Coordinates of C-alpha atoms in Angstrom, one line a residue:
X1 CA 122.8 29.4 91.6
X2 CA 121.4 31.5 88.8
X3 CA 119.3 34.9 90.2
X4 CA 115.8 35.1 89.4
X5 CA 115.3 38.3 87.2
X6 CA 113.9 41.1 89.6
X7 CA 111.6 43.6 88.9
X8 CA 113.4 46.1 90.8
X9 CA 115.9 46.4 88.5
X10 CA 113.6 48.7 86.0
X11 CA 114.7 52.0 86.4
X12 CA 112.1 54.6 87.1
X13 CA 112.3 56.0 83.5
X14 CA 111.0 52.7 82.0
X15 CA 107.8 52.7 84.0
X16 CA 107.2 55.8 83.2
X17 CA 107.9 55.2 79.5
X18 CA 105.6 52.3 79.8
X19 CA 103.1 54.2 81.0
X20 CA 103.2 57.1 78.1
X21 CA 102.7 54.7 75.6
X22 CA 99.5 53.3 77.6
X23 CA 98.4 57.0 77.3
X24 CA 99.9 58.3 74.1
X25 CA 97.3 59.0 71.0
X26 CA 98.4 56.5 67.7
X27 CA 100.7 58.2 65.5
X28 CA 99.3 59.8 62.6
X29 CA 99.0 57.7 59.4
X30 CA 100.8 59.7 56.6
X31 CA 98.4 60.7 54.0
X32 CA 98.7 60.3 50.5
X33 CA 99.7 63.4 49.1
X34 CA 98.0 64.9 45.9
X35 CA 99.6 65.2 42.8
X36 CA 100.6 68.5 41.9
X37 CA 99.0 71.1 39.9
X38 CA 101.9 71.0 37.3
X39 CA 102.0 67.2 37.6
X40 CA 98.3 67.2 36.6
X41 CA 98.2 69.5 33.9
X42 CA 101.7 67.2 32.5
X43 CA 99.6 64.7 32.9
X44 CA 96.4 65.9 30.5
X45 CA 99.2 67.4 28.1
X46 CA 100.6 63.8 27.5
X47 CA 97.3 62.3 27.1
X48 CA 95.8 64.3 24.7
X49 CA 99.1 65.1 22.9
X50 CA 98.6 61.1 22.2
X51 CA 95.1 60.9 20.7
X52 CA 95.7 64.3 19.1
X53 CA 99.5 65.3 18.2
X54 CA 98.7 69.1 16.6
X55 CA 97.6 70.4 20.3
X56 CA 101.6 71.7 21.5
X57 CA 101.2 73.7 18.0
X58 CA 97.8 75.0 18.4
X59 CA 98.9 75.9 21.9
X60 CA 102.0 77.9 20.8
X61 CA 100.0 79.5 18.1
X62 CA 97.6 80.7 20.6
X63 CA 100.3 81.8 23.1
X64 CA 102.2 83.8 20.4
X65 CA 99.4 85.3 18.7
X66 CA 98.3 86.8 21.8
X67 CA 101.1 88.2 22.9
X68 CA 102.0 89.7 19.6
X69 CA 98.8 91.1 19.7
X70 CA 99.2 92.5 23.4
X71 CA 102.9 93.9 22.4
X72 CA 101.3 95.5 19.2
X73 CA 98.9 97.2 21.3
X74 CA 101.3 98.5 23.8
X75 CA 103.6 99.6 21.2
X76 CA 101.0 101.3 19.6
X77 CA 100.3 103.2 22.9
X78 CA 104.5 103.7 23.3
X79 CA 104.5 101.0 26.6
X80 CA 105.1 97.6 25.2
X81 CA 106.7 96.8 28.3
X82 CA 103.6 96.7 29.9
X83 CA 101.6 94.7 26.7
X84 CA 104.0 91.9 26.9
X85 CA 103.2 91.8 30.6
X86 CA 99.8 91.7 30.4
X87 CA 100.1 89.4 27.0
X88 CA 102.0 86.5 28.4
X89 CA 99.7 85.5 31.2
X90 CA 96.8 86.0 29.0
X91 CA 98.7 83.6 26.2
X92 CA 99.1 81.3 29.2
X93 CA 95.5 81.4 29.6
X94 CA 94.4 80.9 26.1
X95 CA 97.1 78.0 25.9
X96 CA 95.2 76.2 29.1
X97 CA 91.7 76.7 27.3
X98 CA 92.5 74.8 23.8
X99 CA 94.7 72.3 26.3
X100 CA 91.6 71.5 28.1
X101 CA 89.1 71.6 24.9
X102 CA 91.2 69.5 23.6
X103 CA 91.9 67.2 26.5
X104 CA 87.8 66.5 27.2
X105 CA 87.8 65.4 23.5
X106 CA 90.9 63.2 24.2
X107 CA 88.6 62.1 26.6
X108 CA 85.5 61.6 24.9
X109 CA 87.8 59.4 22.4
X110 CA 88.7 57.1 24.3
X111 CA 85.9 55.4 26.1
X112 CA 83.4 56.3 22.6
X113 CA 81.4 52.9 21.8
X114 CA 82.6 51.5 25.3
X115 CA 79.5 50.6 27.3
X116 CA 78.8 53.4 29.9
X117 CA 80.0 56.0 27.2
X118 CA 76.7 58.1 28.0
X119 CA 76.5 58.0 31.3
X120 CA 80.3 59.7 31.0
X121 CA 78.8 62.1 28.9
X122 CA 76.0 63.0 31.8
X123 CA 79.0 63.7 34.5
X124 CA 80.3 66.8 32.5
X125 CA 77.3 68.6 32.8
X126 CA 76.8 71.8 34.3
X127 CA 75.0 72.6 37.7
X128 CA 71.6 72.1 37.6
X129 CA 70.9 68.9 36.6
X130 CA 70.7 65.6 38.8
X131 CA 71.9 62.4 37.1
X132 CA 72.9 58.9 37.9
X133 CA 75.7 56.6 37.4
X134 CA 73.8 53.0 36.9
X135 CA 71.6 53.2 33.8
X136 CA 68.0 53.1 34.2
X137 CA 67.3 50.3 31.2
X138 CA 69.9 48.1 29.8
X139 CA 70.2 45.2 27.6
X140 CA 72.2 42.4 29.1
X141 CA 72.9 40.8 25.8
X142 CA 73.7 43.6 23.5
X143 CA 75.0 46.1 26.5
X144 CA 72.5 48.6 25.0
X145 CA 71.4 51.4 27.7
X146 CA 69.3 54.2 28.7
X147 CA 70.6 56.7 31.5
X148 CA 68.4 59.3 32.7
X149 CA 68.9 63.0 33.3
X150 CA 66.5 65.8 35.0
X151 CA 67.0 69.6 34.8
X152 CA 65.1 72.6 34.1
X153 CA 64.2 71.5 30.9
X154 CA 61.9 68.2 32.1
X155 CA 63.4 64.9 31.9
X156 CA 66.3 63.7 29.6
X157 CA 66.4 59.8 28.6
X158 CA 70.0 59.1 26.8
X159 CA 70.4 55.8 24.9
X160 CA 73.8 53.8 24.2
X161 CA 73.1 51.4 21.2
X162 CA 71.8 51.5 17.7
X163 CA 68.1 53.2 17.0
X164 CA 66.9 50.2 16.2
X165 CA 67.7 48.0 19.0
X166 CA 67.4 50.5 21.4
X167 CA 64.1 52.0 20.6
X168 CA 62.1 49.0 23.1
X169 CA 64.1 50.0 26.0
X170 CA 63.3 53.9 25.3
X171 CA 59.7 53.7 24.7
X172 CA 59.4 51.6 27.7
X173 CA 61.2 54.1 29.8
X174 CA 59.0 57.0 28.2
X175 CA 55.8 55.3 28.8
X176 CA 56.9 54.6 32.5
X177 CA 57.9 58.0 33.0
X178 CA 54.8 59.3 31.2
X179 CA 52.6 57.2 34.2
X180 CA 54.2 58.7 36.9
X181 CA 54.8 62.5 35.3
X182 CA 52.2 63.2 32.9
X183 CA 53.3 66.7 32.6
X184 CA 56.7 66.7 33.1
X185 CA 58.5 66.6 28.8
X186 CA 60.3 64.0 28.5
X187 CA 63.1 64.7 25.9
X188 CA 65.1 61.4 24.2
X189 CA 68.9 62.1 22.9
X190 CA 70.8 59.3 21.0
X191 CA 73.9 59.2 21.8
X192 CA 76.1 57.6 18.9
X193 CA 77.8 58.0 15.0
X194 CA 74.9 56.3 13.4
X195 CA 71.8 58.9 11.2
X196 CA 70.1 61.3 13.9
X197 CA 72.3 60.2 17.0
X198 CA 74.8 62.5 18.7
X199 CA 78.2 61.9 19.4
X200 CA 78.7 61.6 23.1
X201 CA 81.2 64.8 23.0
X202 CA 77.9 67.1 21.7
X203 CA 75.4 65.1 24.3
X204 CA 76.2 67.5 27.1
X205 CA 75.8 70.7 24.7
X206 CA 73.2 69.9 23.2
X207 CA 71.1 69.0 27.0
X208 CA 72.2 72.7 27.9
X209 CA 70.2 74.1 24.5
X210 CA 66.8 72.0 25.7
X211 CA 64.0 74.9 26.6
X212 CA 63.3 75.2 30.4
X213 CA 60.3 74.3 31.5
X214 CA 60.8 73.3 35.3
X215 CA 61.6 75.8 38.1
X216 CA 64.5 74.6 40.6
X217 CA 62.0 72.9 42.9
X218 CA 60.3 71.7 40.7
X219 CA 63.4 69.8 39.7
X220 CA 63.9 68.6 43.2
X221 CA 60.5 67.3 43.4
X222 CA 60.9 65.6 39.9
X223 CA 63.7 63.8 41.5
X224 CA 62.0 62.6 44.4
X225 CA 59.1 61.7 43.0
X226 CA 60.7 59.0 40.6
X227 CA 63.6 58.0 43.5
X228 CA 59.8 57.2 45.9
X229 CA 59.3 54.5 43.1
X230 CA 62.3 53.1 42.5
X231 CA 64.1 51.9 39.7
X232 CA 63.3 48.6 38.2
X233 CA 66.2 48.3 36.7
X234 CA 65.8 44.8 33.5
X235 CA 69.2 43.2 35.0
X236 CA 69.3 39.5 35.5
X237 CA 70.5 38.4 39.1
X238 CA 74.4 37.6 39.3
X239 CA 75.3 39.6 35.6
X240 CA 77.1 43.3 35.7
X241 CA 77.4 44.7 32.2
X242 CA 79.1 47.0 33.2
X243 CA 82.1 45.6 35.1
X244 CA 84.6 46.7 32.0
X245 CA 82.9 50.5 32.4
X246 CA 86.0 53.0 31.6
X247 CA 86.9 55.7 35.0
X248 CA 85.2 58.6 35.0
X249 CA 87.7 60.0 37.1
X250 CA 90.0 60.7 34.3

């Protein structure tokens, strides 16, 4: 006659394994670790060493020269042990600097005359200005766009598209912003190769030459004032121009 299976036959450590895992918190999910630092930098290196293949030699150059420099210097002053000390970190540095001037034009290179170019551009700029990711006017058709900046120096309207056939989506922007700022300047930058537009590399730099005319607040209450009324944004219901947009992230 076959025995009916008995719960007495648990041992005491079961039950009380049972009941730890009633209790017990959920393990940890492992996080994703972060490339390194090193990783990273190899990373920029290989990229831009692709678009521009004279940045390991203009990197050396820099290295060497300064630490020839910083040698000369302690020789001169009988201690070049310290000068090539103090040289070789500072040739490290000046190595990083044209690796990373270098890299943002890399950058710039690769997503110029891809829609959302501009609005790229906005990202690098410096504290101090609020900006946004969608464009505030676009063209559906032609991907032509305006994106929209404001800082210190009033508002900034920067267009994606040829003069011509983006001038009715600027002066429609202008004349809304002029409505609900009448004294806030409103500054327009072309972005672009064509006569009079800027390439999106020099956007950013030449934003940070505009004159200020706003205080901080001022800024802020810019800001608020045209997020209160929205954004109506020319976009026909189920079409994203922008799905192909390049990743700012890199």
């Amino acid at each position: 006659m076959a025995k009916s299976p008995d719960s007495s036959n648990s041992t005491p450590a079961d039950s009380s394994a049972a009941k730890r895992g009633l209790f017990s918190r959920k393990p940890k999910e492992a996080k994703a670790k972060k490339p390194s630092r090193l990783k990273q930098i190899g990373e920029v290196f290989n990229m831009t060493r692709r678009h521009d293949p004279m940045v390991p030699w203009l990197m050396l150059l820099v290295f060497l020269g300064v630490v020839a420099v910083s040698f000369l210097v302690g020789f001169w002053l009988d201690n070049w042990i310290t000068g090539l000390i103090i040289g070789i970190p500072l040739g490290l540095l000046g190595a990083t600097l044209i690796l990373s001037r270098r890299a943002e034009r890399a950058a710039f290179a690769q997503i110029e005359n891809q829609p959302g170019a501009s609005g790229a551009a906005l990202g690098t700029l410096r504290r101090g200005w609020i900006t946004e990711e969608q464009p505030v006017a676009v063209n559906p058709r032609t991907q032509d766009a305006v994106f929209r900046a404001i800082g210190r120096p009033g508002v900034v309207l920067v267009s994606e598209g040829p003069t011509l056939r983006v001038k009715p989506l600027l002066d429609a922007e202008r004349k809304r912003l002029a409505r609900i700022l009448p004294n806030v300047t409103v500054h327009v930058i072309e972005s672009g190769r064509g006569e009079g537009q800027v390439p999106i590399s020099q956007v950013a730099k030449k934003m940070g030459k505009l004159k200020k005319e706003l205080t901080k607040l001022e800024v802020n209450a810019v800001s608020k004032r045209i997020a209160s009324l929205g954004n109506r944004l020319p976009i026909p219901k189920g079409i994203d121009p922008y799905k192909a947009r390049p990743n700012r992230g890199r």
